[in-house]
Structures are given as structure tokens and as C-alpha cells.
PDB file of C-alpha atoms in Angstrom:
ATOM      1  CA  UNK W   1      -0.231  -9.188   6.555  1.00 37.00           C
ATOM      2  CA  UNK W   2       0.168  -5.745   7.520  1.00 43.00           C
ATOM      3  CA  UNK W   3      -1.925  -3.047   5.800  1.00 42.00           C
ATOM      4  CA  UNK W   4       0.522  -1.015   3.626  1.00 42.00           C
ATOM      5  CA  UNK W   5       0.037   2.554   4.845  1.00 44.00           C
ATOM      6  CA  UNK W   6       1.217   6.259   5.831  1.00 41.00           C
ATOM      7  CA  UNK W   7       4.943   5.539   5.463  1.00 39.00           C
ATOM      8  CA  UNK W   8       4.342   5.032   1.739  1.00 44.00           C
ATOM      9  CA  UNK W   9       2.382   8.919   1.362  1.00 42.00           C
ATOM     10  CA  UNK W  10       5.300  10.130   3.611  1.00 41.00           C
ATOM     11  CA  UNK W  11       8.054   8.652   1.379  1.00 42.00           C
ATOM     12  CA  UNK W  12       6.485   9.650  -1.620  1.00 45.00           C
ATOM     13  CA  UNK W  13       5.945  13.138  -0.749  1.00 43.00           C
ATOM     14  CA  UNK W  14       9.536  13.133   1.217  1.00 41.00           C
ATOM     15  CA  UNK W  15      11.571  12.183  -2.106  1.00 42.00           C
ATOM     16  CA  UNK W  16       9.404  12.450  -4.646  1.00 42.00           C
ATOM     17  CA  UNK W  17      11.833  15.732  -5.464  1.00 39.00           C
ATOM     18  CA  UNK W  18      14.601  13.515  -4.172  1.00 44.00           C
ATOM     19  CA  UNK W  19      14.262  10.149  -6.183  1.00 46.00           C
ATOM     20  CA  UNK W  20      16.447  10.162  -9.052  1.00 47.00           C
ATOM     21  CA  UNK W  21      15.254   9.377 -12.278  1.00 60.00           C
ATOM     22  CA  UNK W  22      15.349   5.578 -12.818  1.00 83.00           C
ATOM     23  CA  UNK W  23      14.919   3.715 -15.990  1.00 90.00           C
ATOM     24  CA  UNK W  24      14.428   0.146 -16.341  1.00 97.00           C
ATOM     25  CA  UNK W  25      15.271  -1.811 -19.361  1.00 97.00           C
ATOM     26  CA  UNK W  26      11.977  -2.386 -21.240  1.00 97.00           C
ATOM     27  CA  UNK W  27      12.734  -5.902 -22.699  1.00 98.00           C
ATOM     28  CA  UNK W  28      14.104  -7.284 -19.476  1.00 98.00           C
ATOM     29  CA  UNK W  29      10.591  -5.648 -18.009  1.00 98.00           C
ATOM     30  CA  UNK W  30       8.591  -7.112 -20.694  1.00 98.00           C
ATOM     31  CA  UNK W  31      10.183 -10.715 -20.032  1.00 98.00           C
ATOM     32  CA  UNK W  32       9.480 -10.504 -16.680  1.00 98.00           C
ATOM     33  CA  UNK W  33       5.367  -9.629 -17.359  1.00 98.00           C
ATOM     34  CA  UNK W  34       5.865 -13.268 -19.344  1.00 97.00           C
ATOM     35  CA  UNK W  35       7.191 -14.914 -15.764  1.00 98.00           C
ATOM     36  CA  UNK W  36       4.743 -13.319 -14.007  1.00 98.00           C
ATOM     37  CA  UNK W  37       1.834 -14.198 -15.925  1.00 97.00           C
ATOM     38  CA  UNK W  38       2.893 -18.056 -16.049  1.00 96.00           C
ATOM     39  CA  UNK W  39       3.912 -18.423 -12.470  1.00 96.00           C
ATOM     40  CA  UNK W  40       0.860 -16.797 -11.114  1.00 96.00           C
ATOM     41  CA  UNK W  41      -1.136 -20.173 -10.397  1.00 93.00           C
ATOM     42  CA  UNK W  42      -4.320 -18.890  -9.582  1.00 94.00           C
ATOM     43  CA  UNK W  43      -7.203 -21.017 -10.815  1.00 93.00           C
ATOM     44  CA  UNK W  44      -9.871 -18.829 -10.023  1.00 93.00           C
ATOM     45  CA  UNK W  45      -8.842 -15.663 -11.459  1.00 95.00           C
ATOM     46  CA  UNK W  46     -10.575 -14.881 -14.313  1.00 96.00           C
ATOM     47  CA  UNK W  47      -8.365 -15.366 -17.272  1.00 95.00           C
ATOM     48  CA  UNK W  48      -9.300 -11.981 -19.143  1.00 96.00           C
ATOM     49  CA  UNK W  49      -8.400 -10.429 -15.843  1.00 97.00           C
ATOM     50  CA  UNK W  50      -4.990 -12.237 -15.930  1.00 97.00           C
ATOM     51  CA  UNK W  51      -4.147 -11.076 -19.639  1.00 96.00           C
ATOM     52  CA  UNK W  52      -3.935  -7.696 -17.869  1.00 98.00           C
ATOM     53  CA  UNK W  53      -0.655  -8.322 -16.589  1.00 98.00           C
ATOM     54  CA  UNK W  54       1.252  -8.019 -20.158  1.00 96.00           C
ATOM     55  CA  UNK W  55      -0.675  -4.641 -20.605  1.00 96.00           C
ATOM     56  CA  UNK W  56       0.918  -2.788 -17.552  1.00 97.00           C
ATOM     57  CA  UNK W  57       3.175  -0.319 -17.882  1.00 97.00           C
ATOM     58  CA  UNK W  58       6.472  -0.397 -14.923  1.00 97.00           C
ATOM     59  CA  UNK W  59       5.978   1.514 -11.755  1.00 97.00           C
ATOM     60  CA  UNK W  60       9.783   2.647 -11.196  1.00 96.00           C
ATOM     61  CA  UNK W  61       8.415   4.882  -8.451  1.00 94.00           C
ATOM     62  CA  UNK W  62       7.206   1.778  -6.813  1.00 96.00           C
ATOM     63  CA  UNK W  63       9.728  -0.357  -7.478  1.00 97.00           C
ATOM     64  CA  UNK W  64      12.398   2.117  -5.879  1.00 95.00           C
ATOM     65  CA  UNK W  65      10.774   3.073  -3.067  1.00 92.00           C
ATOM     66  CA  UNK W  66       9.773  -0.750  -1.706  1.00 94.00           C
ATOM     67  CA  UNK W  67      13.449  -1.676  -2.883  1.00 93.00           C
ATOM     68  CA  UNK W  68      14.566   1.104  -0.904  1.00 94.00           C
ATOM     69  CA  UNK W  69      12.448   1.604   1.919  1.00 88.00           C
ATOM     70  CA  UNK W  70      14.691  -0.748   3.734  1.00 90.00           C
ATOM     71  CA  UNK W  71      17.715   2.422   3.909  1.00 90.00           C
ATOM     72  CA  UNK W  72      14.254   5.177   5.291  1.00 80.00           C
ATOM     73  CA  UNK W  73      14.141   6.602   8.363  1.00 69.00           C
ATOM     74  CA  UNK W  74      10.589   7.463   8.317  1.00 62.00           C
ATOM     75  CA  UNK W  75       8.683  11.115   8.544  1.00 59.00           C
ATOM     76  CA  UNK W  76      10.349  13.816   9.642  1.00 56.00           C
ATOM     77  CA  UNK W  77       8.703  15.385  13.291  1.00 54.00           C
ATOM     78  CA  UNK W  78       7.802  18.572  11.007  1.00 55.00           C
ATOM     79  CA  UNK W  79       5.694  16.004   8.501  1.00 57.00           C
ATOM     80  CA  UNK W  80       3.699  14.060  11.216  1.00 62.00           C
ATOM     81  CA  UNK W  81       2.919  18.192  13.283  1.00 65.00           C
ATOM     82  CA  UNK W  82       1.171  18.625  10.188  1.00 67.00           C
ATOM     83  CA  UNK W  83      -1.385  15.839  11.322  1.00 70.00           C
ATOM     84  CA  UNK W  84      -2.391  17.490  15.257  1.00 71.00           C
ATOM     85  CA  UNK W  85      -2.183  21.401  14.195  1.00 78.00           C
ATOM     86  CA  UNK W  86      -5.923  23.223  14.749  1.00 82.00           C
ATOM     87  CA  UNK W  87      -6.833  23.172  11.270  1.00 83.00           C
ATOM     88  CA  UNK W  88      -6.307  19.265  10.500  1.00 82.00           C
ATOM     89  CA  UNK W  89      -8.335  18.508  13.631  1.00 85.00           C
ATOM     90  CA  UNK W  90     -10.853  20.807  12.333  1.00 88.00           C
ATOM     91  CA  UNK W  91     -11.045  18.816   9.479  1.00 89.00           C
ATOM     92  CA  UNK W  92     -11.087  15.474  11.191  1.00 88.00           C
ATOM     93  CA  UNK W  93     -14.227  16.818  13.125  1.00 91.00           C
ATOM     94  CA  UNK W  94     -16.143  18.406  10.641  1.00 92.00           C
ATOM     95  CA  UNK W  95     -15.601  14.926   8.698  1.00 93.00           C
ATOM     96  CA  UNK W  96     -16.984  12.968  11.873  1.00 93.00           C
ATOM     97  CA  UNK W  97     -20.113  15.261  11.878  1.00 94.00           C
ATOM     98  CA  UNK W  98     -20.764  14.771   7.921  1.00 95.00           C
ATOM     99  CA  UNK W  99     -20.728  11.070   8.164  1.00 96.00           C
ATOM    100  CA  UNK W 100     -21.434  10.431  11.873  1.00 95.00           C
ATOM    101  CA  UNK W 101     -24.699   8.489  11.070  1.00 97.00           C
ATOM    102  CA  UNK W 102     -22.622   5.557   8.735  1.00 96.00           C
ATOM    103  CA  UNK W 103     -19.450   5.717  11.820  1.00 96.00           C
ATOM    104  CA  UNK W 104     -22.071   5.241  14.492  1.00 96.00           C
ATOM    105  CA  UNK W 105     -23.098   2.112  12.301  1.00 96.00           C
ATOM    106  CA  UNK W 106     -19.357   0.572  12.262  1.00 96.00           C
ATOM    107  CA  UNK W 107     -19.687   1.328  15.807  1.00 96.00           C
ATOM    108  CA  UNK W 108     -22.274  -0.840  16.525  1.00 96.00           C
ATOM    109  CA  UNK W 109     -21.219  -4.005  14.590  1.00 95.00           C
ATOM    110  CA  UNK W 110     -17.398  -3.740  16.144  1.00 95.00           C
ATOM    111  CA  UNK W 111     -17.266  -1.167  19.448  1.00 95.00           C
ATOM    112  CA  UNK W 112     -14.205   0.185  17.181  1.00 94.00           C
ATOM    113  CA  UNK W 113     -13.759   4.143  18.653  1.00 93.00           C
ATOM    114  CA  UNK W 114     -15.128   6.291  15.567  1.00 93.00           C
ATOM    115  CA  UNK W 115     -12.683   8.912  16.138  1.00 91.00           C
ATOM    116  CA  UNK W 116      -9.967   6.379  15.927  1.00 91.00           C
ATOM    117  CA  UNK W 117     -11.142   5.300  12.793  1.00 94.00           C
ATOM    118  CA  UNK W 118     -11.775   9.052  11.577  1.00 92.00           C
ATOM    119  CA  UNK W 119      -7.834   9.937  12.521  1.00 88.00           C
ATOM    120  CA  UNK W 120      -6.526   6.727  11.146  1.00 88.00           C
ATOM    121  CA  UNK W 121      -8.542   7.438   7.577  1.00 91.00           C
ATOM    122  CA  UNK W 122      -7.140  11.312   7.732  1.00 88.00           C
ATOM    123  CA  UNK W 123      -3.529  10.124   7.935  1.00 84.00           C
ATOM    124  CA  UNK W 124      -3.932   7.266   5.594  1.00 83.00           C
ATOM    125  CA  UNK W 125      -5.141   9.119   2.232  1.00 83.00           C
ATOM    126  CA  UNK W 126      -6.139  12.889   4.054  1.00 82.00           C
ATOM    127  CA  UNK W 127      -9.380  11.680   3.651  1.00 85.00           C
ATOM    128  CA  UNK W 128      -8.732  10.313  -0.308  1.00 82.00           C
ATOM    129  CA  UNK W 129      -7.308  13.697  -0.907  1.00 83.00           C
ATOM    130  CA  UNK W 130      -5.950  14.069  -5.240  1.00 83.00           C
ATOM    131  CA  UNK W 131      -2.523  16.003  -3.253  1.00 79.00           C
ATOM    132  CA  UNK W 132      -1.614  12.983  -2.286  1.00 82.00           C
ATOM    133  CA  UNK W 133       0.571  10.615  -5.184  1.00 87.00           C
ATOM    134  CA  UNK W 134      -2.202   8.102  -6.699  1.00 93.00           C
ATOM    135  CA  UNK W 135      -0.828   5.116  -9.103  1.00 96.00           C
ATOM    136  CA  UNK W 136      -2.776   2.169 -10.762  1.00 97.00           C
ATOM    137  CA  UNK W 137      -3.079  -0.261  -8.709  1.00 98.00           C
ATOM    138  CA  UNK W 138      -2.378  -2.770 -11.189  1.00 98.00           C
ATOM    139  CA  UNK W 139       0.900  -1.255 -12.525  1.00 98.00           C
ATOM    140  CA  UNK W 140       2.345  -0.925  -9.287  1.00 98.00           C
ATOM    141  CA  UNK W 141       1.531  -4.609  -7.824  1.00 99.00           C
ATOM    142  CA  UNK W 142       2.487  -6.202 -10.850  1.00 99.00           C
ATOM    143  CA  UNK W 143       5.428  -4.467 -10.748  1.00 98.00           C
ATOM    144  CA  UNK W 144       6.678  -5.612  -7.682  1.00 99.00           C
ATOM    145  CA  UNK W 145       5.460  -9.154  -8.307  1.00 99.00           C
ATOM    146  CA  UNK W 146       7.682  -8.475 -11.506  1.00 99.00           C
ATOM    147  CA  UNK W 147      11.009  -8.846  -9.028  1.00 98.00           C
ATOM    148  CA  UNK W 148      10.763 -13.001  -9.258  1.00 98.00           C
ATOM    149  CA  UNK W 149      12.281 -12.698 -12.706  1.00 98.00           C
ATOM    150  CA  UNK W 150      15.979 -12.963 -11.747  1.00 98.00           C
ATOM    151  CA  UNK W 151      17.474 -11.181 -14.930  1.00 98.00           C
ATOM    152  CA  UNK W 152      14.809  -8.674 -14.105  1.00 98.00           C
ATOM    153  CA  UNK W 153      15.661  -8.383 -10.101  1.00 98.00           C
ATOM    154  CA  UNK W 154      19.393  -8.671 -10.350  1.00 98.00           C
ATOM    155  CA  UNK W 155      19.167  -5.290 -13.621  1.00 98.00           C
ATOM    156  CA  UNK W 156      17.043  -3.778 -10.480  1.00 98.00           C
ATOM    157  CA  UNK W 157      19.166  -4.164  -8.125  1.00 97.00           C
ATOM    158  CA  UNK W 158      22.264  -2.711 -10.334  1.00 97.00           C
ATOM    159  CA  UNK W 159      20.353   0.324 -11.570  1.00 97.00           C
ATOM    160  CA  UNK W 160      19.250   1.477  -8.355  1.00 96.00           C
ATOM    161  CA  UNK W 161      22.983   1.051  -6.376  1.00 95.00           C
ATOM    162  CA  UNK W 162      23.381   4.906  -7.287  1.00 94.00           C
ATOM    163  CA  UNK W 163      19.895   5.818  -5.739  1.00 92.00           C
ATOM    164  CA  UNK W 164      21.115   3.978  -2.423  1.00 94.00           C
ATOM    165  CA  UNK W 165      23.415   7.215  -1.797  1.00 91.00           C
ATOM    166  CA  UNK W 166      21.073   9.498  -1.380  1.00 91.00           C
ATOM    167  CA  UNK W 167      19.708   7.814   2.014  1.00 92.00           C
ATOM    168  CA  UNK W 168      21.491   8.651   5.053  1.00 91.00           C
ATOM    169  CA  UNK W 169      21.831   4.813   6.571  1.00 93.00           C
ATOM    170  CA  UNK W 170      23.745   3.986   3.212  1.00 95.00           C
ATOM    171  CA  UNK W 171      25.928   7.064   3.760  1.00 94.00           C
ATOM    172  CA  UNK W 172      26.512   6.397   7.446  1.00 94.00           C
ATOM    173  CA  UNK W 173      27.649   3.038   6.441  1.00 96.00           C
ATOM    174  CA  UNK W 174      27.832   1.769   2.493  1.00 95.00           C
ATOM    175  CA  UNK W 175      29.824  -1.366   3.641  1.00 96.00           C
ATOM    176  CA  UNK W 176      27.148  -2.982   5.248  1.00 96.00           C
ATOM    177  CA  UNK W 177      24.584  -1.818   2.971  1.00 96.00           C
ATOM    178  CA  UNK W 178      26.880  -3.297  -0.105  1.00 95.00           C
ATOM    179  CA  UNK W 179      27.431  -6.321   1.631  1.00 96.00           C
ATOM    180  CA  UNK W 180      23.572  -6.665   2.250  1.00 96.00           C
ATOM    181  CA  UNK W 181      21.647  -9.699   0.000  1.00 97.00           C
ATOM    182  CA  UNK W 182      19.327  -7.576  -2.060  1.00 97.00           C
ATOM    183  CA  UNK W 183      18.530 -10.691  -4.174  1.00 97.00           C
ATOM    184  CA  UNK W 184      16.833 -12.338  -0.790  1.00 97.00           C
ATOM    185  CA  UNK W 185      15.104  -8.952  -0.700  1.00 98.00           C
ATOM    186  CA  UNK W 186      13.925  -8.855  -4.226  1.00 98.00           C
ATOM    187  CA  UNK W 187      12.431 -12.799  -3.661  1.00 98.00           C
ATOM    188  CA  UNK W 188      10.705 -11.440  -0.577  1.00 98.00           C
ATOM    189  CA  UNK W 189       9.268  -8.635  -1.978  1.00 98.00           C
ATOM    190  CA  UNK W 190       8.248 -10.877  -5.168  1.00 98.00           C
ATOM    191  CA  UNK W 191       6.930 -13.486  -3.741  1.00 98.00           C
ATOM    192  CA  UNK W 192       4.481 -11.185  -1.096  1.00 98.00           C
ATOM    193  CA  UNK W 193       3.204  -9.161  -4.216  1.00 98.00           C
ATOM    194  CA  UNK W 194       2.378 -12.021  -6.278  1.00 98.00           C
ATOM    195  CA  UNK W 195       0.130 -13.030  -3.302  1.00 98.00           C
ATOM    196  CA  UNK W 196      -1.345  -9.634  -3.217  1.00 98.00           C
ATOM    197  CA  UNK W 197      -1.746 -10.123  -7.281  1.00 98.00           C
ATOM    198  CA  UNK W 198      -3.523 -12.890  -6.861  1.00 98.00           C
ATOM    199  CA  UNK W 199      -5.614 -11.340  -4.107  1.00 98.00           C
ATOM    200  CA  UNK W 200      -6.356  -8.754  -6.445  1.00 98.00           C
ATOM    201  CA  UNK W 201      -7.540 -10.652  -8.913  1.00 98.00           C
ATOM    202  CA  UNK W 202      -9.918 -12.292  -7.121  1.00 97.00           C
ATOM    203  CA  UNK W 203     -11.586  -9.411  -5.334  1.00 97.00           C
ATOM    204  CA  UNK W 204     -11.991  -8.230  -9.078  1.00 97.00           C
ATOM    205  CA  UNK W 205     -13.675 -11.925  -9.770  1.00 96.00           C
ATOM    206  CA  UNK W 206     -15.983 -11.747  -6.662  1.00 95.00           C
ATOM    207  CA  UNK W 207     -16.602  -8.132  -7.333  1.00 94.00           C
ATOM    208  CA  UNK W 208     -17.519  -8.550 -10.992  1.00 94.00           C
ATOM    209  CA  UNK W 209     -15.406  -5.865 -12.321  1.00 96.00           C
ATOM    210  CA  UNK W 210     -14.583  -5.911 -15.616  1.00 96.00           C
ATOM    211  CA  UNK W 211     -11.383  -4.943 -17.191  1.00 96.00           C
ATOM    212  CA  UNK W 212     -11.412  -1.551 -17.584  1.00 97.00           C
ATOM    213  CA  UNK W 213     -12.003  -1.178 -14.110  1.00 97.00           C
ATOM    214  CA  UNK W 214      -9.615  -3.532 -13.564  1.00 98.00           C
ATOM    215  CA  UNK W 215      -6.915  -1.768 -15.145  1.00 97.00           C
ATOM    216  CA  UNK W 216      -7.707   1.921 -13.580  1.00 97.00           C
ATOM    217  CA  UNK W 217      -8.213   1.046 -10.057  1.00 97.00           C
ATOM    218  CA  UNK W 218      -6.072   3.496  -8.207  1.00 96.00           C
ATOM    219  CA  UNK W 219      -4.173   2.616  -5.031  1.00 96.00           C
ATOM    220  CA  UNK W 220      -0.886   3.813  -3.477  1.00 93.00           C
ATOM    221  CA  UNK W 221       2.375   3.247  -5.076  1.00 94.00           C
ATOM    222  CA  UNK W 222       2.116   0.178  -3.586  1.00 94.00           C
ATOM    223  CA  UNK W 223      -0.681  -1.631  -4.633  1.00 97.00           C
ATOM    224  CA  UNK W 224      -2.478  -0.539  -1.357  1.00 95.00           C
ATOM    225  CA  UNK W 225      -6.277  -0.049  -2.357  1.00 96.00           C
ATOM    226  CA  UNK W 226      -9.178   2.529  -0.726  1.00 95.00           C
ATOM    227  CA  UNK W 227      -9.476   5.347   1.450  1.00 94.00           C
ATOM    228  CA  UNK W 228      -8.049   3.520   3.994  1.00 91.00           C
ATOM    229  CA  UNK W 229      -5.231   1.512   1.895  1.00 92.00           C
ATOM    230  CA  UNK W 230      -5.823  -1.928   2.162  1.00 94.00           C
ATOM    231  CA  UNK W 231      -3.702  -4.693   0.488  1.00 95.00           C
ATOM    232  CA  UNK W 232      -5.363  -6.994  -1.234  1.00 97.00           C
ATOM    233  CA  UNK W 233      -4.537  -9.817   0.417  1.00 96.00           C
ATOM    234  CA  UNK W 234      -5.327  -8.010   3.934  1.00 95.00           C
ATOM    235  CA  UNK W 235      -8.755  -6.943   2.677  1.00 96.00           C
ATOM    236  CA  UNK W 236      -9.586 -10.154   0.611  1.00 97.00           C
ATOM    237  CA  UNK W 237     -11.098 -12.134   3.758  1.00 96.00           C
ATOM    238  CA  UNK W 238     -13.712  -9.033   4.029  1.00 95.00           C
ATOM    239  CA  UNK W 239     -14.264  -9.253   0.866  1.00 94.00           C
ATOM    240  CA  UNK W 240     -15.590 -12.924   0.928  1.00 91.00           C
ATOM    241  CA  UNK W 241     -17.280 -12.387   4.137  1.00 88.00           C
ATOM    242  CA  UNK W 242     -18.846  -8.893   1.975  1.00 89.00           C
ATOM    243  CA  UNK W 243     -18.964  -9.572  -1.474  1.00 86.00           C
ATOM    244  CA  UNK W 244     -20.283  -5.846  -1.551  1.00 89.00           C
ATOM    245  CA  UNK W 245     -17.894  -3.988  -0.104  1.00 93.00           C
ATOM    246  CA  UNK W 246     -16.034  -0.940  -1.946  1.00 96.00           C
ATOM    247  CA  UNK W 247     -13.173   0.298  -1.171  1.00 95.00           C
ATOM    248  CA  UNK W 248     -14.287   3.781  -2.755  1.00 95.00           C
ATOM    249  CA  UNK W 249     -17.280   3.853  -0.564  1.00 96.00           C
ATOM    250  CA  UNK W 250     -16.728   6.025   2.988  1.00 96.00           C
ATOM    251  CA  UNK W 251     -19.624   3.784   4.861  1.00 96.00           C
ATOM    252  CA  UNK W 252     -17.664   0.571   4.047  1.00 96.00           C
ATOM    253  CA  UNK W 253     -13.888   2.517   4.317  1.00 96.00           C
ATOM    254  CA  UNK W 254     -15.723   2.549   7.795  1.00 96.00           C
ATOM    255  CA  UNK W 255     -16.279  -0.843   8.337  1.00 96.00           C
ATOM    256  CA  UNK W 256     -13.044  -2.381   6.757  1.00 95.00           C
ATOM    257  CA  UNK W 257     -11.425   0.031   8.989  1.00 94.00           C
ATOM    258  CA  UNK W 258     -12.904  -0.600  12.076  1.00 95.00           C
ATOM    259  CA  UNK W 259     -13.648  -4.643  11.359  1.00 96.00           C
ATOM    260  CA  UNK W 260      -9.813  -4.927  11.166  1.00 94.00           C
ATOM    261  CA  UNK W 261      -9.304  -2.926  14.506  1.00 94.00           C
ATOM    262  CA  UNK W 262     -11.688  -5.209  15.633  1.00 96.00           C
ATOM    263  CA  UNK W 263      -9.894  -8.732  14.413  1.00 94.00           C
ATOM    264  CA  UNK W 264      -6.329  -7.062  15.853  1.00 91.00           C
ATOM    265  CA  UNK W 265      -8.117  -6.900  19.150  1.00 91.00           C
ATOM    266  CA  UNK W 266      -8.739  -3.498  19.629  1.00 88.00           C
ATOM    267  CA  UNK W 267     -11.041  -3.824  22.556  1.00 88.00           C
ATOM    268  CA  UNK W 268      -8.449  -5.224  24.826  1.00 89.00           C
ATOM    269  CA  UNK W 269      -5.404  -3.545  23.734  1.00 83.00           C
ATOM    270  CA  UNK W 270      -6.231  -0.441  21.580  1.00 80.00           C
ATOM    271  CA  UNK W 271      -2.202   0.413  20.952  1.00 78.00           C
ATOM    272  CA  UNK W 272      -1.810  -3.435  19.644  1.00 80.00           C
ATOM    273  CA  UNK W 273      -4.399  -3.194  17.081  1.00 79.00           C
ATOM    274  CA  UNK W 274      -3.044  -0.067  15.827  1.00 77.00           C
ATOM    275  CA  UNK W 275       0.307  -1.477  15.985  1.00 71.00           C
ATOM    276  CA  UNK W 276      -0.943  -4.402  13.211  1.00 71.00           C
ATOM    277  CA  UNK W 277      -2.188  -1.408  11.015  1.00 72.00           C
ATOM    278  CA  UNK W 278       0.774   0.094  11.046  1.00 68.00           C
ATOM    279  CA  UNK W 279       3.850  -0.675  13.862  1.00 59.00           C
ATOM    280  CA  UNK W 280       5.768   3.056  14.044  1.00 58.00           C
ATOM    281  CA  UNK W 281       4.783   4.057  18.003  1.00 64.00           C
ATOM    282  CA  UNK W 282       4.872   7.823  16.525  1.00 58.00           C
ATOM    283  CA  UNK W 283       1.639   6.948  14.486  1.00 60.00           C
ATOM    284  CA  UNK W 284       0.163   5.451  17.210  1.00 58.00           C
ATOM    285  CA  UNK W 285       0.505   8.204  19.450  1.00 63.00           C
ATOM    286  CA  UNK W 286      -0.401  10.776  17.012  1.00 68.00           C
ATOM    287  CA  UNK W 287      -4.031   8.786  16.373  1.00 66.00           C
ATOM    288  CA  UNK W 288      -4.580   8.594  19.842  1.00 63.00           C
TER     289      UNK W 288
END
């Protein structure tokens, strides 16, 4: 499972003047908390965590923009400059020098390049910058999950038909895209988000957190979690291997980081393991 990354800052920032102004039906969302908290079939979640899910309020940001995504084209050159011009390396190297003592220590356990891991952290979250969108991280994986209600998926799908015409693919040609099976797409999305629910859940279990914390973790619009926005499921193997990991701490942003690198073979093939964090060649090159 890919980490869930850049491309949803860049698309958030991109549109988030763009987007149009979506509204879900309430009742059909409601309903569709219901079918999400009885098809979850997780066992060792803790049940007070799993109450949580009919106490979420809709992500429509998140639930256009994953829908969506499909129709993007990515970051404009101009966006991804922004990430090599004199003052963001600046920043990248004064950041290396403040916490060279916990990279050196990721170093050691995985031979992961510390200035790999500094660039890849900068273009993930600018270094956990608030300019960046932030969402609960509840809210928006539950929402997602929330697409395996079919009433729910197929009033998705027919709200956001007008929102498909601002994206140039759907322009360049709306037969194909209205021929496409957005119903297969809505049971893909579901059914990888109730995995990352689940995940979720159980890093909150093995973490101890209670529900408050629960319910105002913060993460990307997408559920990803940490300065270096991890999915749930991605990060939940650390997390068993490291019961006290945080993904709000920079020493172990470090080591999830560069213990992932690590696992997608970064020693032998540096531009593979970067490709498993995130597969666009332009963000490869522009970490490197």
C-alpha cells in the first residue's frame, strides 16, 4: 500500500478555490455511518473506539478529491519550482542541522540518506507546516470507507457529475469519462479505506489512545497520518514492531521515514524506493 502523499497537498491547494461547493445528503450520510460501523469486522478494535464512527461529521473535501483525483493531472511545473528555489533549500538545511543528531540515528539503524529523508518530509507536510489544509483524520477515512453504502455511493457519484467539468481530461473527452464505472471506483475506494479504518483503529488500541484523541487526530484529507503522511495501514506493521512510535514526533517521523525507504529497497535502487512512496518521476527527481 502506497503512502498517500504530496499529490493530495498539491490538489488541495490547486482547487481548493476551484472545488465547487458540494453537499451531501445528511440522512443518506448518516445511513451509511450505520453500514460502516456493522461491516467493519474488526475484533480487536476497541469497541468505544468503534462508536466513533456515528460521531463523524462528512469530509466532502475528501470525498471529492479521491472521487476525482482519477480526472488530475498533477502539480503544475510552477508548484513543484517552489520546492528547489534558494530559500526552501535553506530551510531543508537549517532543518538537517537542528535535528541532525536524531537523522544520524535513523541513519544508523537503516543506511537511509538523511537528506533524502529531510527533502521527502519538506515536500510531504513543509515540515508539518499549519499553511498546509489539515482534516481529522477520522472524518476523512471514515468518509471514504462511507462509499460501500450503495445508496450512499451511487447519491455521490450523481452530485459530483457537475464537479467532473471543471477538470481538463473530462473536458477533453466527457464521453469516455461518462461512460467510465464510477460504482467499481466507489467499491475500490471503499473497500481500501475500510482497511485503513481498521488500521486506524488498531494503532489507537496498541497506542492506548483514548477517544478524544481518537477523534482529533489530524491527517491529510485523506486519512494520511504524521509529518510524513502515513496511511494507516502502511504504518501499522511499524507500529507493532514499535508500539511507541508517534507520528507527531520528528525523531520517529525519522525512522518511519527512512525504515520504509529501507523495506522498498532503497540501498539497491534508491529511485525504486522512492517510487513506492510516491510513483510521479517529477517527485523523484525533485528529492534527489
Amino acid at each position: 500500500m502506497k503512502i498517500v502523499n504530496l499529490i493530495q497537498i498539491c490538489v488541495g491547494l490547486l482547487y481548493a478555490s476551484q472545488a465547487f461547493a458540494v453537499d451531501f445528503n445528511q440522512g443518506l450520510w448518516e445511513k451509511a455511518l450505520t453500514t460502516v460501523e456493522k461491516n467493519l469486522n474488526c475484533s480487536d478494535c476497541k469497541s468505544e473506539h468503534v462508536k466513533l464512527i456515528r460521531q463523524t461529521k462528512i469530509n466532502s473535501r475528501a470525498i471529492e478529491l479521491k472521487f476525482l483525483n482519477i480526472l488530475e493531472s498533477g502539480p503544475t511545473t510552477n508548484r513543484l519550482l517552489e520546492y528547489t528555489t534558494p530559500d526552501s533549500i535553506k530551510k531543508v538545511e537549517s532543518f538537517m542541522q537542528e535535528h541532525r543528531e536524531n537523522l544520524c540515528v535513523s541513519y544508523s539503524e537503516t543506511k537511509v540518506d538523511p537528506a533524502v529523508v529531510t527533502a521527502l518530509l519538506y515536500m510531504e507536510t513543509l515540515f508539518g507546516s499549519e499553511d498546509i489544509p489539515w482534516f481529522k483524520a477520522i472524518d476523512s477515512i471514515v468518509s471514504l470507507a462511507a462509499l460501500e453504502d450503495p445508496v450512499f455511493a451511487f447519491h455521490v457519484i450523481e452530485t459530483l457529475k457537475p464537479s467532473m467539468q471543471k477538470y481538463k481530461k473530462y473536458r477533453d473527452d466527457p464521453k469516455k469519462w461518462d461512460a467510465y464505472d464510477w460504482n467499481k471506483r466507489a467499491k475500490w475506494i471503499a473497500e481500501d479505506w475500510q482497511m485503513h479504518l481498521r488500521a486506524f483503529f488498531r494503532i489507537a488500541k496498541m497506542q492506548k489512545w483514548k477517544s478524544d484523541k481518537v477523534k482529533s487526530m489530524k491527517s491529510s484529507w485523506a486519512g494520511a497520518l504524521g509529518y510524513s503522511l502515513f496511511m494507516p495501514n502502511t504504518a501499522l506493521p511499524y507500529f507493532k514492531e514499535d508500539k511507541e512510535l508517534d507520528f507527531w514526533v520528528w525523531k520517529d517521523s525519522f525512522r518511519l521515514t527512512s525504515m520504509y525507504l529501507r523495506d522498498e529497497g532503497f540501498a539497491k535502487d534508491t529511485q525504486k524506493a522512492l517510487e513506492a512512496y510516491n510513483s510521479p518521476k517529477w517527485y523523484r527527481d525533485t528529492i534527489i
